[in-house]
PDB file of C-alpha atoms and ligand atoms in Angstrom:
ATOM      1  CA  UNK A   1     110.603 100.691 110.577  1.00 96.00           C
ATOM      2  CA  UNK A   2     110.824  98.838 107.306  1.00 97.00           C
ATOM      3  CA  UNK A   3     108.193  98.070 104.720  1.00 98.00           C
ATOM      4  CA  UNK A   4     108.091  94.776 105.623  1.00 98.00           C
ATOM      5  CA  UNK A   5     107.340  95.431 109.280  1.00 98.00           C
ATOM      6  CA  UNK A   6     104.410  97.886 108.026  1.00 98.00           C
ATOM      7  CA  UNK A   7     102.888  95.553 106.344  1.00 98.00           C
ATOM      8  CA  UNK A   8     102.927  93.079 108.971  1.00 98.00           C
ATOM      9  CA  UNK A   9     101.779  95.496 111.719  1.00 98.00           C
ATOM     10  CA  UNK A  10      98.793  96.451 109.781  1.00 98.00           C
ATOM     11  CA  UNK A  11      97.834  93.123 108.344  1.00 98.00           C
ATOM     12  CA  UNK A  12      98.577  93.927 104.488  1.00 98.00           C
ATOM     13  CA  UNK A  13      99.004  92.697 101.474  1.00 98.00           C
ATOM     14  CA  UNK A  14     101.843  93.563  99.547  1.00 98.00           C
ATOM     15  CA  UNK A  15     100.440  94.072  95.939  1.00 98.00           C
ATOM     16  CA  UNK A  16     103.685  95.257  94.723  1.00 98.00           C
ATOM     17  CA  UNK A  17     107.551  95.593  95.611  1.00 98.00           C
ATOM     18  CA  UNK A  18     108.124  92.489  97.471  1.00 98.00           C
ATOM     19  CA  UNK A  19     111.825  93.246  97.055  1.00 98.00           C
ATOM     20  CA  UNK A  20     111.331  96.961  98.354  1.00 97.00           C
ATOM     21  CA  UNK A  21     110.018  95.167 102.217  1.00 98.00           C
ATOM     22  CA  UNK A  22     113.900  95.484 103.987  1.00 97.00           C
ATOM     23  CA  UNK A  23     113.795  99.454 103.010  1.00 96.00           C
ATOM     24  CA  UNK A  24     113.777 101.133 105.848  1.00 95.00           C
ATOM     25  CA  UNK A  25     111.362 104.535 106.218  1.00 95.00           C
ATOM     26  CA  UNK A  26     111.667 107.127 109.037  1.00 91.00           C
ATOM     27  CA  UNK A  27     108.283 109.035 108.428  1.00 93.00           C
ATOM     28  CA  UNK A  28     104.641 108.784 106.862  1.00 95.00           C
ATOM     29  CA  UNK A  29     101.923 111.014 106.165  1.00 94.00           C
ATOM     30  CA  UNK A  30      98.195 110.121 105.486  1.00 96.00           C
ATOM     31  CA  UNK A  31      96.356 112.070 102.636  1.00 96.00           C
ATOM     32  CA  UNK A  32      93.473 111.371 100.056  1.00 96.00           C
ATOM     33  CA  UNK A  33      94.268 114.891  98.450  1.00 95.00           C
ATOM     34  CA  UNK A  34      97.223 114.912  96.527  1.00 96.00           C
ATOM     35  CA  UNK A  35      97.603 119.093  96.123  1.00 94.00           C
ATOM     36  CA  UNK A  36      98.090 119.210 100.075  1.00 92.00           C
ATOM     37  CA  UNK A  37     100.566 116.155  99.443  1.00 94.00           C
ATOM     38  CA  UNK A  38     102.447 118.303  96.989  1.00 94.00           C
ATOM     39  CA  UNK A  39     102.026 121.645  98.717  1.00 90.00           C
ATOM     40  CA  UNK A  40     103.054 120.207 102.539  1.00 84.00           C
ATOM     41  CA  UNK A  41     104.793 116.977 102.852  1.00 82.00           C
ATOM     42  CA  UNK A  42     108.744 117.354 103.542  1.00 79.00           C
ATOM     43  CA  UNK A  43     110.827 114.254 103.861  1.00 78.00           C
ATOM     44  CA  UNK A  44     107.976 111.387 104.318  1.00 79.00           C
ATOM     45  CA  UNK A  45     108.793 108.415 102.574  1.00 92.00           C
ATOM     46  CA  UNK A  46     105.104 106.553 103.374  1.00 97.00           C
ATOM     47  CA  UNK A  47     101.988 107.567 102.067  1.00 97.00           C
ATOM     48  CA  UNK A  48      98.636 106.355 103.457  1.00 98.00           C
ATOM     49  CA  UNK A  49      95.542 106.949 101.231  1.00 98.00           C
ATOM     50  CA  UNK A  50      92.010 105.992 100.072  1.00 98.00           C
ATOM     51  CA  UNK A  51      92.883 107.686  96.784  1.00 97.00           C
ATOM     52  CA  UNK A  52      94.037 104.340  94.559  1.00 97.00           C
ATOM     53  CA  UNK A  53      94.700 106.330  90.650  1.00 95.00           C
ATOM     54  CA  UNK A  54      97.439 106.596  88.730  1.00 95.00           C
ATOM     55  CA  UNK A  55      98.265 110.476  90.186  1.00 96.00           C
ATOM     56  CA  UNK A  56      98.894 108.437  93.895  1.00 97.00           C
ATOM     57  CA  UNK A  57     102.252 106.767  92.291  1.00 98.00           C
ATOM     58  CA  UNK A  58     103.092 109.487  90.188  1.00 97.00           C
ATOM     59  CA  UNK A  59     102.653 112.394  93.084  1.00 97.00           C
ATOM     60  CA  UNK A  60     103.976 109.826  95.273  1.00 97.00           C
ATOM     61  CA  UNK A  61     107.048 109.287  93.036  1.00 97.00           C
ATOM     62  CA  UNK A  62     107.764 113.193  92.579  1.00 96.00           C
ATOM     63  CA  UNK A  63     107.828 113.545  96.543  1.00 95.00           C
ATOM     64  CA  UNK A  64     110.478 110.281  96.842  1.00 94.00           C
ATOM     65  CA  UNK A  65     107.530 108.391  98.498  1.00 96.00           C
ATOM     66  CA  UNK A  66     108.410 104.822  98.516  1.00 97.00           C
ATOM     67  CA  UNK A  67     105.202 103.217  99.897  1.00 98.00           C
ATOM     68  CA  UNK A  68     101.862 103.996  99.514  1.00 98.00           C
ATOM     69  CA  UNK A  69      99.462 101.843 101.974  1.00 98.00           C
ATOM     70  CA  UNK A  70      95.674 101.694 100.715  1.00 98.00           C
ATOM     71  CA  UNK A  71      92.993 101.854 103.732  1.00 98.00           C
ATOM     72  CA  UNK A  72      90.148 100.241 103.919  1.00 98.00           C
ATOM     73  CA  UNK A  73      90.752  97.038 101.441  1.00 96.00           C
ATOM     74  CA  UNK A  74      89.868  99.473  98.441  1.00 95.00           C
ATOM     75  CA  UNK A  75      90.383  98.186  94.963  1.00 93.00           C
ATOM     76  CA  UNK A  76      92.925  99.701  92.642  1.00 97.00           C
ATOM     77  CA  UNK A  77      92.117 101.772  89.505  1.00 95.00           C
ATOM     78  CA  UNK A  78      93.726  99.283  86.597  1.00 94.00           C
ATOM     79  CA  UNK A  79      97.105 100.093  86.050  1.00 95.00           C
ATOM     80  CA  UNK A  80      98.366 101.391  89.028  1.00 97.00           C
ATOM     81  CA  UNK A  81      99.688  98.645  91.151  1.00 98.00           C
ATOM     82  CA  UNK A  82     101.684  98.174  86.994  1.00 98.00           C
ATOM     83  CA  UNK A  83     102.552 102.069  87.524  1.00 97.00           C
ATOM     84  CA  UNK A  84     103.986 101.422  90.879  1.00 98.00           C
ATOM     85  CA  UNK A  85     105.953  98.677  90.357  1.00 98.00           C
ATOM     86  CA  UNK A  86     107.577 100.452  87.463  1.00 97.00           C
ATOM     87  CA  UNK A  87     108.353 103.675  89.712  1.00 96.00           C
ATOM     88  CA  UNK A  88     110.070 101.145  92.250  1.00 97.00           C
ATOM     89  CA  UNK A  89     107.060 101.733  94.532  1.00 98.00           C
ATOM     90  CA  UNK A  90     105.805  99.494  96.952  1.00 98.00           C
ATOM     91  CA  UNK A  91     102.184  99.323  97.188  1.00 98.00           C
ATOM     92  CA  UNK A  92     100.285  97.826 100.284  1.00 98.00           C
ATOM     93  CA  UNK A  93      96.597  96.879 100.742  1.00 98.00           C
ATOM     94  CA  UNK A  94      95.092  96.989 104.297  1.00 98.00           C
ATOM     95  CA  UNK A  95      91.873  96.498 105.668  1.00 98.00           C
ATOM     96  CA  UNK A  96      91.946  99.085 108.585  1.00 98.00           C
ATOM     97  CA  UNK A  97      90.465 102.806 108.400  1.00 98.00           C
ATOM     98  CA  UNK A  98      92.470 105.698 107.186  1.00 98.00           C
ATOM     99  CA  UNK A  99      92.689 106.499 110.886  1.00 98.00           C
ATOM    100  CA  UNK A 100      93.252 103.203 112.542  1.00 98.00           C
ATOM    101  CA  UNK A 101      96.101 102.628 110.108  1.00 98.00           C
ATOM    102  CA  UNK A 102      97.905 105.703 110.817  1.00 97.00           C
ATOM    103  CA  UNK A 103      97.363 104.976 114.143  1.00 98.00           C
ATOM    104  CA  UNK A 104      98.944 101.392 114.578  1.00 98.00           C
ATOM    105  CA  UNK A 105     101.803 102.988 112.760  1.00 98.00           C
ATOM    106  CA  UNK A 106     102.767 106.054 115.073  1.00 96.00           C
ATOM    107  CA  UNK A 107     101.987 103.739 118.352  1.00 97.00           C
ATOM    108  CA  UNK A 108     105.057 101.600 116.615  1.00 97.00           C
ATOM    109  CA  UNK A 109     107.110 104.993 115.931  1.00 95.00           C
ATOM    110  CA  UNK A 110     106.659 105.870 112.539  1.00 95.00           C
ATOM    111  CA  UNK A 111     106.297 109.655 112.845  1.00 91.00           C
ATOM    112  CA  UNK A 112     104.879 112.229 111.045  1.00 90.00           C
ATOM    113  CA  UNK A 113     108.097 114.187 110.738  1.00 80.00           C
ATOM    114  CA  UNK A 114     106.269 117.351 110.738  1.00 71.00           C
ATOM    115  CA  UNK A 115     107.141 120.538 111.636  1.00 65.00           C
ATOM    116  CA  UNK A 116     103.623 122.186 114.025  1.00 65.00           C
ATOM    117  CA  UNK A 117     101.782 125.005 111.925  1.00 62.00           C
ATOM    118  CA  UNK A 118     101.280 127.581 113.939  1.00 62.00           C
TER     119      UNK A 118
ATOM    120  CA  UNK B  30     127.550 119.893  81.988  1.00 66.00           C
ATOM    121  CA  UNK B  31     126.655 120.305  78.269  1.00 75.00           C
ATOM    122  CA  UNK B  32     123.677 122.142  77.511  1.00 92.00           C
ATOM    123  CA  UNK B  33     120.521 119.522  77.417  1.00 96.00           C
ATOM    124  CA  UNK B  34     117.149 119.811  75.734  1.00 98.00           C
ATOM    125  CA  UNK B  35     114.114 117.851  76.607  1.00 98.00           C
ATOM    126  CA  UNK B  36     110.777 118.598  74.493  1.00 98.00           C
ATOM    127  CA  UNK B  37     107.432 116.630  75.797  1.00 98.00           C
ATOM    128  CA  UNK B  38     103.929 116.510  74.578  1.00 98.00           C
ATOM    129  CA  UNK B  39     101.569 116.868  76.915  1.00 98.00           C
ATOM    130  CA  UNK B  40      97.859 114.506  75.445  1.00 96.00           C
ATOM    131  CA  UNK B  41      95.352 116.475  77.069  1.00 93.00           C
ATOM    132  CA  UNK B  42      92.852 113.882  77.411  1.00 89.00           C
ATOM    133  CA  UNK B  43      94.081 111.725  79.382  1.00 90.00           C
ATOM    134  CA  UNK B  44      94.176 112.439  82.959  1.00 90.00           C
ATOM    135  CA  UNK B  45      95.809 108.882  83.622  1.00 90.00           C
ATOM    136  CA  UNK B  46      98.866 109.599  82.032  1.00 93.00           C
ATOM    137  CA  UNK B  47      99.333 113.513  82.975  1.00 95.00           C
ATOM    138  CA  UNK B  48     102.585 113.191  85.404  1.00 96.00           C
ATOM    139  CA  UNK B  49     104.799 110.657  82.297  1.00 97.00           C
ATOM    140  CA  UNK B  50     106.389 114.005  81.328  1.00 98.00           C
ATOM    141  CA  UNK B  51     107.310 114.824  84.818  1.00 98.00           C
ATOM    142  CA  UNK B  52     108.134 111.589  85.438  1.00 98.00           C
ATOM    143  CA  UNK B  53     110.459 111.347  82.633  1.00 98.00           C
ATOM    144  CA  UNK B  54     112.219 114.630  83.680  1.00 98.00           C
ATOM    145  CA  UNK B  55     112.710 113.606  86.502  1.00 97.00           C
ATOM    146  CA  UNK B  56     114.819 110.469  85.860  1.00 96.00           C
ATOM    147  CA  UNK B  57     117.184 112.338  83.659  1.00 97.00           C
ATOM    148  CA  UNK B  58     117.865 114.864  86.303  1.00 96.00           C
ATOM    149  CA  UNK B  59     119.063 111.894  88.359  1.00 95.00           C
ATOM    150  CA  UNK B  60     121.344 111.065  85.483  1.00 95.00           C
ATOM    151  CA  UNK B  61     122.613 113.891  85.511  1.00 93.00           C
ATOM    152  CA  UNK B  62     123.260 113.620  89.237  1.00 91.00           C
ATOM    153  CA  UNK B  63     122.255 117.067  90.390  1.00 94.00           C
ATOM    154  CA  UNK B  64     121.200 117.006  94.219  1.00 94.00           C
ATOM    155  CA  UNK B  65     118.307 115.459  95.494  1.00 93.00           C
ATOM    156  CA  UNK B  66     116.515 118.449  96.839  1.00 93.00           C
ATOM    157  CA  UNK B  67     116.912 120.234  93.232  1.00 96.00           C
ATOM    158  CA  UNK B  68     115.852 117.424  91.403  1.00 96.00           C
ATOM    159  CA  UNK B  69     112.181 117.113  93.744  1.00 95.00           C
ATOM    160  CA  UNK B  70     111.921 120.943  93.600  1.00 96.00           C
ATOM    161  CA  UNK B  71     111.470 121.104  89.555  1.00 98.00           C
ATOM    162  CA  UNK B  72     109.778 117.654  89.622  1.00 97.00           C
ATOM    163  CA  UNK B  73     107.211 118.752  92.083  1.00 97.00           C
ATOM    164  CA  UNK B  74     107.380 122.604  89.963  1.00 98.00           C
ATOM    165  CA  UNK B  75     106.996 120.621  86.542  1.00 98.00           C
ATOM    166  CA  UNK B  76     104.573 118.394  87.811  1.00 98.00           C
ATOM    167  CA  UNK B  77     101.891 120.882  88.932  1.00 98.00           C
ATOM    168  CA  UNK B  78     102.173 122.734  85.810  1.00 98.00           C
ATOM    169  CA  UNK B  79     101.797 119.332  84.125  1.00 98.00           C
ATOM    170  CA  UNK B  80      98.552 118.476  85.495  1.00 98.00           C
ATOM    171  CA  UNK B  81      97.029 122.020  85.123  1.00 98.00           C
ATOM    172  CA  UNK B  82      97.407 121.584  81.288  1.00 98.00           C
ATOM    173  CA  UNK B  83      95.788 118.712  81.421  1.00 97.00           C
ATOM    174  CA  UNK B  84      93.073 119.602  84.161  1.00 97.00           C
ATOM    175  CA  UNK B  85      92.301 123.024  83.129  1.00 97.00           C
ATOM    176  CA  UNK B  86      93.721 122.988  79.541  1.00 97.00           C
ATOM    177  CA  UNK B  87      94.285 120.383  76.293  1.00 95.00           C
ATOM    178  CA  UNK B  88      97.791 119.548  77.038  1.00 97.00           C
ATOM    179  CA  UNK B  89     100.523 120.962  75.089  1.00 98.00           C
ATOM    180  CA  UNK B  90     104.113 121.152  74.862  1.00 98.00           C
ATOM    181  CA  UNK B  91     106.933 121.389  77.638  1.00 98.00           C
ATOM    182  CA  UNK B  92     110.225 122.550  77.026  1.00 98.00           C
ATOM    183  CA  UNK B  93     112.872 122.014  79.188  1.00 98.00           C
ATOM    184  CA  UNK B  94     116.578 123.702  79.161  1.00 98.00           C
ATOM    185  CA  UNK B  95     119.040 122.970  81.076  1.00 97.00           C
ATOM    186  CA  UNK B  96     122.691 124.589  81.794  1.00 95.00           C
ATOM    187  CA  UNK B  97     125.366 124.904  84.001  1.00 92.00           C
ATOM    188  CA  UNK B  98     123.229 128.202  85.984  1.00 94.00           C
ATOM    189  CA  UNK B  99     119.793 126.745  85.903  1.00 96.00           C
ATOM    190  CA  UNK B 100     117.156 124.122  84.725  1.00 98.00           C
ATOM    191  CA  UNK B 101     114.569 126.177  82.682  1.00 98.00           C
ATOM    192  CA  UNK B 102     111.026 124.795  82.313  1.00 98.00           C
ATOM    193  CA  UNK B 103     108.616 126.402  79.377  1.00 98.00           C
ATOM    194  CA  UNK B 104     105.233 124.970  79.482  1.00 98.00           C
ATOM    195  CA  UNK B 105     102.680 125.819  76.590  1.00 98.00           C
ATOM    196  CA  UNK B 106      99.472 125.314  76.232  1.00 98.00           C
ATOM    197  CA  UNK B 107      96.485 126.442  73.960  1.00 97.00           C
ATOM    198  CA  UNK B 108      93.800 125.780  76.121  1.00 97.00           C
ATOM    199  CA  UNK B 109      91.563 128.351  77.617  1.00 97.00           C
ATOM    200  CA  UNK B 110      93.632 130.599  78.958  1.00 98.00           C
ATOM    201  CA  UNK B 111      93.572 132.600  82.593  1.00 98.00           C
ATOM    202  CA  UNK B 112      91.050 135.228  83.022  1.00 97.00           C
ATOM    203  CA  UNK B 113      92.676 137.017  86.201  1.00 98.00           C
ATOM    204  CA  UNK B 114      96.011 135.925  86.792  1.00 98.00           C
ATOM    205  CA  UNK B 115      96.592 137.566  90.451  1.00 98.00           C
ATOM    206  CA  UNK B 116      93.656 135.434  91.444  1.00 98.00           C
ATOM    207  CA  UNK B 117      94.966 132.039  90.042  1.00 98.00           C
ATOM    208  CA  UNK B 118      97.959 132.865  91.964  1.00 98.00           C
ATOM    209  CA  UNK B 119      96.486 133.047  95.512  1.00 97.00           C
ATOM    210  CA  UNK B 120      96.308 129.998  97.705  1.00 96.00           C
ATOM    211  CA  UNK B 121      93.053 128.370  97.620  1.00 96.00           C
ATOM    212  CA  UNK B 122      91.959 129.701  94.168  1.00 97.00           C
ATOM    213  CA  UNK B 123      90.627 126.832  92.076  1.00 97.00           C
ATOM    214  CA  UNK B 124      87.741 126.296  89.176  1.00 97.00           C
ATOM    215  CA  UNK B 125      88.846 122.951  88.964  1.00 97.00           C
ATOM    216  CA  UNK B 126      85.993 120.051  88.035  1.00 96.00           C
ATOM    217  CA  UNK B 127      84.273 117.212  90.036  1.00 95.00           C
ATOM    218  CA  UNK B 128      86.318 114.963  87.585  1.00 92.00           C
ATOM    219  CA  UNK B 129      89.454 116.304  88.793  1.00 94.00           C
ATOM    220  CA  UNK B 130      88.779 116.629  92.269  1.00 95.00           C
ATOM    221  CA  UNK B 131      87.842 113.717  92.443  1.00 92.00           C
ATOM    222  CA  UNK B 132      91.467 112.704  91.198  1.00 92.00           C
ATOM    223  CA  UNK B 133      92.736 114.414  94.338  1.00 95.00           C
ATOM    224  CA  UNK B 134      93.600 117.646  92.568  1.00 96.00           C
ATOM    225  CA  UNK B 135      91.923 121.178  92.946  1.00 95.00           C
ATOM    226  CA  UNK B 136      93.112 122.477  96.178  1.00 95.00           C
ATOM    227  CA  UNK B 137      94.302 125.740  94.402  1.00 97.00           C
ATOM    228  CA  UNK B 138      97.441 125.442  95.257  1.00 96.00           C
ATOM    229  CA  UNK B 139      99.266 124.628  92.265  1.00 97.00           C
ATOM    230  CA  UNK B 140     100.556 127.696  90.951  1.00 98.00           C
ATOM    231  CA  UNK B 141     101.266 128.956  94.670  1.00 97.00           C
ATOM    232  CA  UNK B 142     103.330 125.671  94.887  1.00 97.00           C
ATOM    233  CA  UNK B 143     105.129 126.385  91.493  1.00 98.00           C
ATOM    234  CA  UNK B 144     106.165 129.115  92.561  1.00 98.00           C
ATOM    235  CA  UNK B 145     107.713 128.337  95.934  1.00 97.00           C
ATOM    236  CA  UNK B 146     109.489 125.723  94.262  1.00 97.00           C
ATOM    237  CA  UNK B 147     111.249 127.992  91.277  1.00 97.00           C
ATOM    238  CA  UNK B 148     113.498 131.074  91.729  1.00 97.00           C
ATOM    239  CA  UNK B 149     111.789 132.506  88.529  1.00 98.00           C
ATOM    240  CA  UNK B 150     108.051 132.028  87.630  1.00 98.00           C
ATOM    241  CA  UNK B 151     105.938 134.159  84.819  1.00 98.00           C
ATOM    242  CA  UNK B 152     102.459 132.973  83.738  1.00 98.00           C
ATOM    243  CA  UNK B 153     101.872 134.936  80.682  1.00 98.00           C
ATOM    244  CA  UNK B 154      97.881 134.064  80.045  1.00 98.00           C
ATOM    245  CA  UNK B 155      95.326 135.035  77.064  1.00 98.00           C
ATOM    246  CA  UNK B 156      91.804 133.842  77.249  1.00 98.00           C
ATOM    247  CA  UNK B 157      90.604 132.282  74.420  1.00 96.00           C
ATOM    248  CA  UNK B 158      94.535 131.343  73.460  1.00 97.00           C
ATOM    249  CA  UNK B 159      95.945 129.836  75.895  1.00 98.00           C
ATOM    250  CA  UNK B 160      98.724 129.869  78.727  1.00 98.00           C
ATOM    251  CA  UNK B 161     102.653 129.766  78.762  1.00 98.00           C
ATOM    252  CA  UNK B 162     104.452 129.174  82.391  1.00 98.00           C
ATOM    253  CA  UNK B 163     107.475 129.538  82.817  1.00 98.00           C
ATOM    254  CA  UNK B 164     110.134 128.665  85.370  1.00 98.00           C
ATOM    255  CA  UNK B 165     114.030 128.239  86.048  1.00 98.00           C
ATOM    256  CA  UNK B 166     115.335 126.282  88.681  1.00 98.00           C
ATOM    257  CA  UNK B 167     118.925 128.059  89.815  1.00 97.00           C
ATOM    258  CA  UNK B 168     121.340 125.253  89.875  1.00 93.00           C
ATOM    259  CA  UNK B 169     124.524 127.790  90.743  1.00 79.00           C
ATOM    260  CA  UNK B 170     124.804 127.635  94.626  1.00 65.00           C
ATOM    261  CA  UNK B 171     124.039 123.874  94.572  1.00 56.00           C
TER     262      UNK B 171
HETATM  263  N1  ADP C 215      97.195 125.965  82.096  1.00 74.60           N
HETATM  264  C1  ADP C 215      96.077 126.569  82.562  1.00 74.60           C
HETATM  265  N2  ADP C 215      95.077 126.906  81.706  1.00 74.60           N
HETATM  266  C2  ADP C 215      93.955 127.512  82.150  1.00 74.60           C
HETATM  267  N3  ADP C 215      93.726 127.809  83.442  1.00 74.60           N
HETATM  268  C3  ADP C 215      94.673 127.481  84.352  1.00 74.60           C
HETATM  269  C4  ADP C 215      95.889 126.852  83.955  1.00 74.60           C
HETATM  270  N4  ADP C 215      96.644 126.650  85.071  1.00 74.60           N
HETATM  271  C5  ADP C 215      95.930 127.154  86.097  1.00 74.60           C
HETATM  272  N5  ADP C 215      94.745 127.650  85.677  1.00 74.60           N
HETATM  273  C6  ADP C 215      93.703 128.326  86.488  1.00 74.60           C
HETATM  274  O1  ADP C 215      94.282 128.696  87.723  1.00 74.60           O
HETATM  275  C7  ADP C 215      93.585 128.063  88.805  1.00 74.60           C
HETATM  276  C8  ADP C 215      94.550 127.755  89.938  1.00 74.60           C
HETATM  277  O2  ADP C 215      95.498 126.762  89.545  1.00 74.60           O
HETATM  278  P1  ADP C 215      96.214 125.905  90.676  1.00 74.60           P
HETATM  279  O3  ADP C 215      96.820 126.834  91.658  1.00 74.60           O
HETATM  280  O4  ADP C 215      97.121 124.928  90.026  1.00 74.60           O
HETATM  281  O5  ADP C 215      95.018 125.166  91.404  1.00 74.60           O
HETATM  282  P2  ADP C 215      94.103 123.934  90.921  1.00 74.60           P
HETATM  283  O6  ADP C 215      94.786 123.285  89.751  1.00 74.60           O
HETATM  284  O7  ADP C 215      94.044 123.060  92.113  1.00 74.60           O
HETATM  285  O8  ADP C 215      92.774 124.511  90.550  1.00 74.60           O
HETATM  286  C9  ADP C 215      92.938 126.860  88.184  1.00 74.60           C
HETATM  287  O9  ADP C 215      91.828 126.377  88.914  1.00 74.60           O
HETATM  288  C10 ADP C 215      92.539 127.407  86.812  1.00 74.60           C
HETATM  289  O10 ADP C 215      91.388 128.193  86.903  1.00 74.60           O
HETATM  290 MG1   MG C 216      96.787 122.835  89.729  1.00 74.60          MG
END
């Protein structure tokens, strides 16, 4: 799936890294809490959050997270849609749930890529 | 690969900006062109430590070494130090604010995840004086 077609499928904005929407992505993960992003996440290249500071891009950027997709419409903190764009992030805005969003994006394929904790 | 010294300072009041150090690491390691995995083990190792000396201290320095054997990562701080170090250590173990909670941080697992990340990891800790971690990434076997 691509950024582009993420965006689309979940009816988003793109508030940064229009050039970034023919990248391709194999996996996503959805988080608010950015230790369990740090202690868990393997290979995912998507993030989906409610958390909108400047630690989303910069844990998103230490984990090679290209995209991070904001639920629920919710506003930015100043300076990190500026942050992103910098990191060569792409940052999209959609109005769906947390759930809903991850949702729309498995039922496409976009996986979770886990491994199953025991 | 020469031998390559970085030096940060780490402002602690500004949780905003904790993460430029470990940002900034992190794009000369890609210079450098070391693999992929190594170069998102010490950021994510460098970056923990990062934001606990801003969350739980007043910033400080980082040092960073790095050689043909391994990238070594000395993080100082003179902030209020760690009363029981074996605790800090276990997963889950956190005194961490609302404030930075709230910033998606204080899981407790920091330190846990600093050290799965590094080969080497010491936390030498005096309350009242502050806190030095330090870790080395082995680059031989890469
Ligand atoms: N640099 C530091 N200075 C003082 N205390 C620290 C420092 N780093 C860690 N700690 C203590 O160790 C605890 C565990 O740290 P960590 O595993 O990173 O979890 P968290 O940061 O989520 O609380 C912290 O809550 C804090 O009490
Ligand atoms: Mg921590």
């Amino acid at each position: 799936m691509t950024i582009g077609e993420i965006a689309k499928l979940t009816n988003a904005k793109v508030l940064t890294g229009e050039d970034l929407l023919s990248k391709e992505v194999l996996t996503a993960c959805g988080a608010d809490l950015m230790s369990d992003v740090l202690a868990y996440i393997r290979n995912q290249s998507v993030l989906i959050t409610g958390l909108t500071n400047a630690q989303t891009v910069r844990t998103s950027e230490m984990m090679d997270i290209v995209c991070i997709v904001i639920v629920r419409g919710k506003q930015p903190a100043p300076g990190m849609v500026e942050l992103a764009a910098e990191s060569g992030i792409a940052v999209l805005s959609t109005g769906y749930s947390m759930y809903t969003t991850c949702g729309i994006l498995h039922n496409n394929g976009l996986s979770g890529g886990e491994r199953v904790i025991a | 690969m020469p031998k390559l010294h970085f030096k940060y300072d780490i402002d602690g009041d500004d949780f905003t900006r904790a993460g430029e150090a470990s940002s900034k690491l992190k794009q000369s390691l890609k210079q450098l062109g070391l693999s992929p995995a190594l170069i998102r083990r010490a950021s994510i190792a460098m970056y923990e430590g990062e934001i606990n000396m801003v969350a739980h201290a007043d910033g400080g320095v980082i040092d960073v070494d790095i050689d043909t054997v391994a990238i070594t990562i000395v993080m100082k701080d003179t902030g209020k130090g760690i009363e029981d170090i074996a605790a800090a250590m276990k997963e889950g173990f956190s005194t961490a604010s609302d404030e930075v909670r709230q910033m998606g941080f204080g899981a407790g697992m920091g330190l846990p995840n600093m050290k799965k990340h590094s080969d080497y990891m010491k936390v030498d800790s005096t309350v009242g004086v502050g806190t030095t971690v330090t870790m080395k990434i082995s680059i031989v076997g890469e």
